[in-house]
Structures are given as structure tokens and as C-alpha cells.
């Protein structure tokens, strides 16, 4: 019974999908260049090798890139863990990663290759911020406004040179935008499926 209780608690707190994601990110990094050859978003191999739309989010350009995204995932989980369970966290990770890959393939024909979890992280953050607003949690609207400003600056502001140097690659800001849109779409989609009102109120 103690084992079952512990397993249920592990699932309830989403540590299982969180740990699996971090472990897979570490493994794909450890097994380069194999993962680079088979798992990254690489346009000439798409859409035939359809798994790349998902697995590209698990791959990273270097150790700094991996550590930044791993830390970001843990921070977002800590910030919004009251809104996550094992099922919706797993669904968000998979569906948002797929959405980022598919939208890059559809709308950004100049993008030949892409790796990283940052687009997915923006989706998780936006979902959590929307849930904060729904639950009338203090600063929920500020988080929504803050991420909107960040996305706008990325689209129309100066290049993110410091981050580009850290990850040894250009920062693909459209992936952040697509991930954020996917996170918001997931939020409203789940509200629709559960029959809840979709209007957000700051009251």
C-alpha cells in the first residue's frame, strides 16, 4: 500500500512526466551526433520522418542550451504546479512540441533546422498564466501581459545576441510565438471540452 500511495503521489505531482522529459533531453544530448542525425527538425527529411516534429524539442545545440531549457522547465513547473497534473502536463509537452514543429514547417520555409524546448516552454507558461487568471490568482494578468510584451519585443525588437551566443545558434523567436499560441489554444480547448465558460475575468 505504501508503494501504491507513493506512486499515486508521484503521478499527482507530475514528477513522472517532468523527470522523463528531463531524462530524454539529457539522453539526446549524450548521444550526439546520433540524435542530431535522426531527431532534430531537419526540413529535407520532413514530413517523411514525422517524429522529428516532436523530438526536435528534446535536442539542444550544446550543454548551455540544454541547461537553460532544463532550468526553465523546472521553474515553470514550480511556478504553476497547482495547475498541472500528470495528464495535462504530458499532453501539453507533446502537443505544444508538435505544434511548434508543424507550424515552423508550414509557415517558416527558410528554417532548415531547429532544436530546443523553448517554444514548448512558452506554451507551458502561457497555459499556466491563463489558469492563474481563471483562478483569480494575484499577478495572473501581469504574467499574461509580461509574456505578451516579451513576444512582441522578440518579433519587432533587436536580435537576442546574448542568448544566441550562449546557445551557439540564432534564437528562433517564431518558435516562441507558435508555442505560446499553442499553449493558449490548449487552455481554451480544454475549457471548451469540459464545458466551462471561456471568458477570462480580472475580477
Coordinates of N, CA and C in Angstrom, one line a residue:
X1 N 0.8 -1.2 0.0 CA 0.0 0.0 0.0 C 0.9 1.3 0.0
X2 N 2.0 1.2 0.7 CA 2.9 2.4 0.8 C 3.4 2.7 -0.6
X3 N 3.8 1.6 -1.3 CA 4.3 1.8 -2.7 C 3.3 2.4 -3.6
X4 N 2.0 1.9 -3.5 CA 1.0 2.4 -4.3 C 0.7 3.9 -4.0
X5 N 0.7 4.2 -2.7 CA 0.5 5.6 -2.3 C 1.6 6.5 -2.8
X6 N 2.8 6.0 -2.8 CA 3.9 6.8 -3.3 C 3.8 7.0 -4.8
X7 N 3.4 6.0 -5.5 CA 3.3 6.0 -6.9 C 2.2 7.0 -7.3
X8 N 1.1 7.0 -6.6 CA 0.0 7.9 -6.9 C 0.4 9.4 -6.6
X9 N 1.2 9.6 -5.5 CA 1.7 10.9 -5.2 C 2.6 11.4 -6.3
X10 N 3.5 10.5 -6.8 CA 4.4 10.8 -7.9 C 3.6 11.3 -9.1
X11 N 2.6 10.6 -9.5 CA 1.8 10.9 -10.6 C 1.0 12.2 -10.4
X12 N 0.5 12.4 -9.2 CA -0.3 13.6 -8.9 C 0.5 14.9 -9.0
X13 N 1.8 14.8 -8.6 CA 2.6 16.0 -8.6 C 3.3 16.2 -9.9
X14 N 3.1 15.4 -10.9 CA 3.6 15.5 -12.2 C 5.2 15.3 -12.3
X15 N 5.7 14.7 -11.2 CA 7.2 14.5 -11.2 C 7.6 13.4 -12.3
X16 N 6.7 12.5 -12.6 CA 7.0 11.5 -13.6 C 7.2 12.1 -15.0
X17 N 6.2 12.8 -15.6 CA 6.5 13.4 -16.9 C 7.6 14.4 -16.9
X18 N 7.7 15.1 -15.8 CA 8.8 16.1 -15.7 C 10.1 15.4 -15.7
X19 N 10.3 14.3 -14.9 CA 11.5 13.6 -14.9 C 11.8 12.9 -16.2
X20 N 10.8 12.3 -16.8 CA 11.0 11.7 -18.1 C 11.5 12.7 -19.2
X21 N 10.9 13.8 -19.2 CA 11.3 14.9 -20.2 C 12.7 15.3 -20.0
X22 N 13.1 15.5 -18.7 CA 14.5 16.0 -18.4 C 15.5 14.8 -18.8
X23 N 15.1 13.6 -18.5 CA 15.9 12.5 -18.8 C 16.1 12.3 -20.3
X24 N 15.0 12.4 -21.1 CA 15.1 12.3 -22.5 C 16.0 13.4 -23.1
X25 N 15.9 14.6 -22.6 CA 16.7 15.7 -23.0 C 18.2 15.4 -22.8
X26 N 18.5 14.9 -21.6 CA 19.8 14.5 -21.3 C 20.4 13.4 -22.2
X27 N 19.5 12.4 -22.5 CA 20.0 11.3 -23.3 C 20.2 11.8 -24.8
X28 N 19.3 12.6 -25.3 CA 19.5 13.0 -26.7 C 20.8 13.9 -26.8
X29 N 21.1 14.6 -25.7 CA 22.4 15.4 -25.7 C 23.6 14.4 -25.6
X30 N 23.5 13.4 -24.7 CA 24.6 12.5 -24.5 C 24.9 11.7 -25.8
X31 N 23.8 11.4 -26.6 CA 24.0 10.5 -27.7 C 24.2 11.3 -29.0
X32 N 24.6 12.5 -29.0 CA 25.0 13.2 -30.2 C 26.3 12.6 -30.7
X33 N 26.5 12.5 -32.0 CA 25.7 13.1 -33.1 C 24.6 12.2 -33.6
X34 N 24.3 11.0 -33.0 CA 23.2 10.2 -33.4 C 21.9 10.9 -33.4
X35 N 21.6 11.6 -32.3 CA 20.4 12.3 -32.1 C 20.3 13.5 -33.1
X36 N 21.4 14.1 -33.4 CA 21.4 15.2 -34.4 C 21.1 14.7 -35.8
X37 N 21.5 13.5 -36.1 CA 21.2 12.9 -37.4 C 19.8 12.4 -37.5
X38 N 19.1 11.9 -36.4 CA 17.8 11.3 -36.5 C 16.7 12.1 -35.9
X39 N 16.9 13.0 -35.0 CA 15.8 13.5 -34.2 C 15.6 15.0 -34.3
X40 N 16.5 15.8 -34.9 CA 16.2 17.2 -35.0 C 15.2 17.5 -36.1
X41 N 14.7 18.8 -36.0 CA 13.9 19.3 -37.1 C 14.8 19.6 -38.2
X42 N 14.7 18.8 -39.3 CA 15.6 19.0 -40.5 C 14.7 18.9 -41.7
X43 N 14.5 20.1 -42.3 CA 13.5 20.2 -43.4 C 13.6 19.2 -44.5
X44 N 14.8 18.9 -45.0 CA 14.8 17.9 -46.1 C 14.3 16.5 -45.8
X45 N 14.2 16.2 -44.5 CA 13.7 14.9 -44.1 C 12.2 14.9 -43.6
X46 N 11.6 16.1 -43.7 CA 10.2 16.2 -43.3 C 9.3 16.5 -44.6
X47 N 8.1 16.0 -44.5 CA 7.4 15.3 -43.3 C 7.5 13.8 -43.3
X48 N 8.4 13.2 -44.1 CA 8.5 11.8 -44.2 C 8.9 11.2 -42.8
X49 N 9.9 11.8 -42.1 CA 10.3 11.4 -40.8 C 9.5 12.2 -39.8
X50 N 8.3 11.9 -39.6 CA 7.3 12.7 -38.9 C 7.7 12.9 -37.5
X51 N 8.4 11.9 -36.9 CA 8.7 12.0 -35.4 C 9.6 13.2 -35.1
X52 N 10.3 13.8 -36.1 CA 11.1 14.9 -35.9 C 10.4 16.2 -35.4
X53 N 9.1 16.3 -35.8 CA 8.3 17.4 -35.3 C 8.3 17.4 -33.8
X54 N 8.3 16.2 -33.2 CA 8.2 16.1 -31.7 C 9.6 16.1 -31.1
X55 N 10.5 15.3 -31.6 CA 11.8 15.0 -31.0 C 12.7 16.2 -31.1
X56 N 12.5 17.1 -32.0 CA 13.4 18.3 -32.1 C 13.4 19.1 -30.8
X57 N 12.3 19.1 -30.1 CA 12.2 19.8 -28.8 C 13.1 19.2 -27.7
X58 N 13.5 17.9 -27.9 CA 14.3 17.3 -26.9 C 15.8 17.5 -27.1
X59 N 16.1 18.0 -28.3 CA 17.5 18.1 -28.7 C 18.0 19.6 -28.5
X60 N 19.3 19.7 -28.3 CA 19.9 21.0 -28.0 C 21.2 21.2 -28.7
X61 N 21.6 22.5 -28.9 CA 22.8 22.8 -29.6 C 24.1 22.5 -28.8
X62 N 24.0 22.7 -27.5 CA 25.1 22.5 -26.6 C 24.7 22.4 -25.2
X63 N 25.6 22.2 -24.3 CA 25.2 22.0 -22.9 C 24.6 23.2 -22.3
X64 N 25.0 24.4 -22.6 CA 24.4 25.6 -22.1 C 22.9 25.7 -22.5
X65 N 22.7 25.4 -23.8 CA 21.3 25.4 -24.3 C 20.4 24.4 -23.5
X66 N 21.0 23.2 -23.3 CA 20.3 22.1 -22.5 C 20.0 22.6 -21.1
X67 N 21.0 23.2 -20.4 CA 20.8 23.6 -19.0 C 19.8 24.7 -18.9
X68 N 19.8 25.7 -19.8 CA 18.9 26.8 -19.8 C 17.5 26.3 -19.9
X69 N 17.2 25.4 -20.9 CA 15.9 24.9 -21.1 C 15.4 24.0 -20.0
X70 N 16.4 23.2 -19.4 CA 16.0 22.3 -18.3 C 15.6 23.2 -17.1
X71 N 16.4 24.2 -16.8 CA 16.1 25.1 -15.7 C 14.7 25.8 -15.9
X72 N 14.5 26.2 -17.2 CA 13.2 26.8 -17.5 C 12.0 25.9 -17.2
X73 N 12.2 24.7 -17.6 CA 11.1 23.7 -17.4 C 10.8 23.5 -15.9
X74 N 11.8 23.4 -15.1 CA 11.7 23.2 -13.7 C 11.0 24.5 -13.1
X75 N 11.5 25.7 -13.4 CA 10.9 26.9 -12.9 C 9.5 27.1 -13.2
X76 N 9.1 26.8 -14.5 CA 7.7 26.9 -14.9 C 6.8 25.9 -14.2
X77 N 7.3 24.7 -13.9 CA 6.6 23.7 -13.2 C 6.4 24.2 -11.7
X78 N 7.4 24.7 -11.1 CA 7.3 25.2 -9.7 C 6.3 26.4 -9.7
X79 N 6.4 27.2 -10.7 CA 5.5 28.4 -10.7 C 4.0 28.1 -10.9
X80 N 3.8 27.0 -11.7 CA 2.4 26.7 -12.0 C 2.0 25.3 -11.6
X81 N 2.7 24.7 -10.7 CA 2.4 23.2 -10.5 C 1.0 23.0 -9.9
X82 N 0.4 24.0 -9.3 CA -1.0 23.9 -8.8 C -2.0 23.6 -10.0
X83 N -1.6 24.0 -11.2 CA -2.5 23.8 -12.4 C -2.2 22.6 -13.2
X84 N -1.1 21.9 -12.8 CA -0.7 20.7 -13.6 C -1.0 19.4 -12.9
X85 N -1.4 18.4 -13.6 CA -1.4 17.0 -13.2 C -0.6 16.2 -14.2
X86 N -0.4 15.0 -14.0 CA 0.5 14.2 -14.9 C -0.1 14.2 -16.3
X87 N -1.4 14.2 -16.4 CA -2.1 14.1 -17.7 C -2.0 15.3 -18.6
X88 N -2.3 16.5 -17.9 CA -2.3 17.7 -18.7 C -0.8 18.2 -19.0
X89 N 0.1 17.9 -18.1 CA 1.5 18.2 -18.3 C 2.0 17.4 -19.5
X90 N 1.7 16.1 -19.5 CA 2.2 15.3 -20.6 C 1.6 15.7 -21.9
X91 N 0.3 16.0 -21.9 CA -0.4 16.4 -23.1 C 0.2 17.8 -23.6
X92 N 0.4 18.7 -22.7 CA 1.0 20.0 -23.1 C 2.4 19.8 -23.7
X93 N 3.2 19.0 -23.1 CA 4.6 18.8 -23.6 C 4.5 18.3 -25.0
X94 N 3.7 17.3 -25.2 CA 3.7 16.6 -26.5 C 3.0 17.5 -27.5
X95 N 1.8 18.0 -27.2 CA 1.0 18.7 -28.2 C 1.7 20.1 -28.6
X96 N 2.2 20.7 -27.6 CA 2.9 22.0 -27.9 C 4.2 21.8 -28.7
X97 N 4.9 20.8 -28.4 CA 6.1 20.5 -29.1 C 5.8 20.2 -30.6
X98 N 4.8 19.3 -30.8 CA 4.3 19.0 -32.1 C 3.8 20.3 -32.9
X99 N 3.1 21.1 -32.2 CA 2.6 22.4 -32.8 C 3.7 23.3 -33.2
X100 N 4.8 23.4 -32.4 CA 5.9 24.2 -32.8 C 6.6 23.7 -34.0
X101 N 6.8 22.4 -34.1 CA 7.4 21.8 -35.2 C 6.6 21.9 -36.5
X102 N 5.3 21.7 -36.4 CA 4.4 21.7 -37.6 C 4.3 23.1 -38.1
X103 N 4.2 24.1 -37.2 CA 4.0 25.5 -37.6 C 5.3 26.0 -38.3
X104 N 6.4 25.7 -37.7 CA 7.7 26.1 -38.3 C 7.8 25.5 -39.8
X105 N 7.4 24.2 -39.9 CA 7.4 23.6 -41.2 C 6.4 24.3 -42.2
X106 N 5.3 24.6 -41.7 CA 4.3 25.2 -42.6 C 4.5 26.7 -42.9
X107 N 4.9 27.5 -41.9 CA 5.0 28.9 -42.1 C 6.3 29.5 -42.2
X108 N 7.4 28.8 -41.9 CA 8.7 29.3 -42.0 C 9.6 28.5 -42.9
X109 N 9.4 28.6 -44.2 CA 10.1 27.7 -45.1 C 11.6 28.0 -45.1
X110 N 12.1 29.1 -44.6 CA 13.5 29.4 -44.6 C 14.2 28.6 -43.4
X111 N 13.5 28.1 -42.5 CA 14.0 27.4 -41.4 C 14.4 26.0 -41.8
X112 N 15.7 25.7 -41.9 CA 16.1 24.4 -42.4 C 16.2 23.4 -41.2
X113 N 16.7 23.9 -40.0 CA 16.8 23.0 -38.9 C 16.5 23.8 -37.6
X114 N 16.0 23.0 -36.6 CA 15.6 23.6 -35.4 C 15.7 22.6 -34.2
X115 N 16.2 23.1 -33.1 CA 16.2 22.2 -31.9 C 15.9 23.1 -30.7
X116 N 15.4 22.4 -29.6 CA 15.2 23.1 -28.3 C 13.8 23.1 -27.8
X117 N 13.7 23.3 -26.5 CA 12.4 23.2 -25.8 C 11.8 24.6 -25.6
X118 N 12.4 25.6 -26.0 CA 12.0 27.0 -25.7 C 10.6 27.3 -26.2
X119 N 10.2 26.8 -27.4 CA 8.9 27.1 -27.9 C 7.8 26.4 -27.0
X120 N 8.1 25.1 -26.6 CA 7.2 24.4 -25.7 C 7.1 25.1 -24.3
X121 N 8.2 25.6 -23.8 CA 8.2 26.3 -22.5 C 7.3 27.5 -22.6
X122 N 7.3 28.2 -23.7 CA 6.4 29.4 -23.8 C 4.9 28.9 -23.8
X123 N 4.7 27.7 -24.4 CA 3.3 27.2 -24.3 C 2.9 26.8 -22.9
X124 N 3.8 26.2 -22.2 CA 3.5 25.8 -20.8 C 3.3 27.1 -19.9
X125 N 4.1 28.1 -20.2 CA 4.0 29.3 -19.4 C 2.6 30.0 -19.7
X126 N 2.3 30.1 -20.9 CA 1.0 30.8 -21.3 C -0.2 30.0 -20.8
X127 N -0.1 28.7 -20.8 CA -1.2 27.9 -20.2 C -1.3 28.2 -18.7
X128 N -0.2 28.2 -18.0 CA -0.2 28.5 -16.6 C -0.7 29.8 -16.2
X129 N -0.3 30.8 -17.0 CA -0.7 32.2 -16.8 C -2.2 32.3 -17.0
X130 N -2.8 31.7 -18.0 CA -4.2 31.7 -18.2 C -5.0 31.1 -17.1
X131 N -4.4 30.0 -16.6 CA -5.0 29.3 -15.4 C -5.0 30.2 -14.2
X132 N -3.9 31.0 -14.0 CA -3.8 31.9 -12.9 C -4.9 32.9 -13.0
X133 N -5.2 33.5 -14.2 CA -6.2 34.4 -14.4 C -7.6 33.8 -14.1
X134 N -7.8 32.6 -14.6 CA -9.1 31.9 -14.3 C -9.3 31.7 -12.9
X135 N -8.3 31.4 -12.1 CA -8.4 31.1 -10.7 C -8.3 32.4 -9.8
X136 N -8.2 33.5 -10.5 CA -8.1 34.8 -9.8 C -6.9 34.9 -8.9
X137 N -5.8 34.3 -9.3 CA -4.6 34.3 -8.6 C -3.8 35.6 -8.8
X138 N -3.3 36.3 -7.8 CA -2.7 37.5 -7.9 C -1.5 37.5 -8.9
X139 N -1.4 38.5 -9.7 CA -0.4 38.7 -10.7 C -0.6 37.9 -12.0
X140 N -1.8 37.1 -12.0 CA -2.0 36.3 -13.2 C -2.0 37.2 -14.5
X141 N -2.8 38.3 -14.4 CA -2.8 39.2 -15.6 C -1.5 39.8 -15.9
X142 N -0.7 40.1 -14.9 CA 0.6 40.7 -15.1 C 1.5 39.7 -15.9
X143 N 1.4 38.4 -15.5 CA 2.2 37.3 -16.2 C 1.7 37.3 -17.7
X144 N 0.4 37.4 -18.0 CA 0.0 37.4 -19.3 C 0.5 38.6 -20.1
X145 N 0.4 39.7 -19.5 CA 0.9 40.9 -20.2 C 2.4 40.9 -20.4
X146 N 3.1 40.4 -19.4 CA 4.5 40.3 -19.5 C 5.0 39.4 -20.6
X147 N 4.4 38.2 -20.7 CA 4.8 37.3 -21.8 C 4.4 37.9 -23.2
X148 N 3.3 38.6 -23.2 CA 2.9 39.3 -24.5 C 3.9 40.3 -24.9
X149 N 4.4 41.1 -23.9 CA 5.4 42.1 -24.2 C 6.7 41.4 -24.7
X150 N 7.1 40.4 -24.0 CA 8.3 39.6 -24.4 C 8.2 39.1 -25.9
X151 N 7.1 38.5 -26.2 CA 6.9 38.0 -27.6 C 6.9 39.2 -28.6
X152 N 6.3 40.3 -28.2 CA 6.3 41.4 -29.2 C 7.7 42.0 -29.4
X153 N 8.5 42.1 -28.3 CA 9.9 42.6 -28.4 C 10.7 41.6 -29.2
X154 N 10.4 40.3 -29.1 CA 11.2 39.3 -29.9 C 10.9 39.5 -31.4
X155 N 9.6 39.8 -31.7 CA 9.2 39.9 -33.1 C 9.7 41.2 -33.7
X156 N 9.7 42.3 -33.0 CA 9.9 43.6 -33.6 C 11.1 44.3 -32.9
X157 N 11.7 43.8 -31.9 CA 12.8 44.4 -31.2 C 14.2 43.9 -31.8
X158 N 15.3 44.3 -31.2 CA 16.6 43.9 -31.6 C 16.8 42.4 -31.4
X159 N 17.8 41.8 -32.2 CA 18.1 40.4 -32.0 C 18.6 40.1 -30.6
X160 N 18.3 38.9 -30.2 CA 18.8 38.4 -28.8 C 20.2 37.9 -28.9
X161 N 21.1 38.8 -29.0 CA 22.5 38.4 -29.3 C 23.1 37.6 -28.2
X162 N 22.9 38.0 -26.9 CA 23.5 37.3 -25.8 C 23.1 35.8 -25.7
X163 N 21.7 35.6 -25.9 CA 21.3 34.2 -25.9 C 21.8 33.4 -27.1
X164 N 21.8 34.1 -28.2 CA 22.4 33.4 -29.4 C 23.8 33.0 -29.2
X165 N 24.6 33.8 -28.6 CA 26.0 33.4 -28.3 C 26.1 32.3 -27.3
X166 N 25.2 32.3 -26.3 CA 25.2 31.2 -25.3 C 24.8 29.8 -25.9
X167 N 23.8 29.8 -26.8 CA 23.4 28.5 -27.4 C 24.1 28.2 -28.7
X168 N 25.0 29.1 -29.1 CA 25.7 28.9 -30.4 C 24.8 28.7 -31.6
X169 N 23.7 29.5 -31.6 CA 22.8 29.4 -32.7 C 21.8 30.6 -32.6
X170 N 21.2 30.9 -33.7 CA 20.2 32.0 -33.7 C 19.0 31.6 -32.9
X171 N 18.5 32.6 -32.1 CA 17.2 32.4 -31.4 C 16.1 32.4 -32.3
X172 N 15.3 31.3 -32.4 CA 14.2 31.3 -33.4 C 13.0 31.8 -32.7
X173 N 12.8 33.1 -32.7 CA 11.7 33.7 -31.9 C 10.3 33.3 -32.4
X174 N 10.2 32.9 -33.7 CA 8.9 32.4 -34.1 C 8.4 31.1 -33.4
X175 N 9.4 30.3 -33.0 CA 9.1 29.1 -32.2 C 8.5 29.5 -30.9
X176 N 9.0 30.6 -30.3 CA 8.4 31.0 -29.0 C 6.9 31.5 -29.3
X177 N 6.7 32.2 -30.3 CA 5.4 32.7 -30.7 C 4.4 31.5 -30.9
X178 N 4.8 30.6 -31.7 CA 4.0 29.4 -32.0 C 3.7 28.6 -30.8
X179 N 4.7 28.4 -29.9 CA 4.5 27.7 -28.7 C 3.5 28.4 -27.8
X180 N 3.6 29.7 -27.7 CA 2.7 30.5 -26.8 C 1.3 30.4 -27.4
X181 N 1.1 30.5 -28.7 CA -0.2 30.3 -29.2 C -0.8 28.9 -29.0
X182 N 0.1 27.9 -29.1 CA -0.4 26.5 -28.8 C -0.8 26.4 -27.4
X183 N -0.1 27.0 -26.4 CA -0.5 26.9 -25.0 C -1.8 27.5 -24.7
X184 N -2.0 28.7 -25.3 CA -3.3 29.4 -25.1 C -4.4 28.6 -25.8
X185 N -4.2 28.0 -27.0 CA -5.2 27.2 -27.7 C -5.5 26.0 -26.8
X186 N -4.5 25.4 -26.2 CA -4.8 24.2 -25.4 C -5.7 24.6 -24.2
X187 N -5.4 25.7 -23.6 CA -6.2 26.2 -22.5 C -7.6 26.4 -22.8
X188 N -7.9 27.1 -23.9 CA -9.3 27.3 -24.3 C -9.9 26.1 -24.8
X189 N -9.1 25.2 -25.5 CA -9.7 23.9 -26.0 C -10.1 23.1 -24.8
X190 N -9.4 23.0 -23.8 CA -9.7 22.2 -22.6 C -11.0 22.8 -21.9
X191 N -11.0 24.1 -21.8 CA -12.2 24.7 -21.2 C -13.5 24.4 -22.1
X192 N -13.3 24.4 -23.4 CA -14.5 24.1 -24.2 C -14.9 22.6 -24.0
X193 N -13.9 21.7 -24.0 CA -14.2 20.3 -23.9 C -14.8 19.9 -22.5
X194 N -14.5 20.7 -21.5 CA -15.0 20.4 -20.2 C -16.3 21.2 -19.9
X195 N -16.7 22.0 -20.9 CA -18.0 22.7 -20.8 C -17.9 24.0 -20.0
X196 N -16.7 24.5 -19.7 CA -16.6 25.7 -18.9 C -16.7 26.9 -19.8
X197 N -17.0 28.1 -19.1 CA -17.1 29.3 -19.8 C -15.6 29.7 -20.2
X198 N -15.5 30.3 -21.4 CA -14.1 30.6 -21.9 C -13.8 32.1 -21.6
X199 N -14.7 32.8 -21.0 CA -14.3 34.2 -20.8 C -13.4 34.4 -19.6
X200 N -12.3 35.1 -19.7 CA -11.4 35.4 -18.7 C -11.9 36.7 -18.0
X201 N -11.8 36.8 -16.7 CA -12.2 38.0 -16.0 C -11.1 38.4 -15.0
X202 N -10.7 39.7 -14.9 CA -9.8 40.1 -13.9 C -10.4 40.3 -12.6
X203 N -11.7 40.2 -12.4 CA -12.4 40.4 -11.1 C -12.0 39.4 -10.1

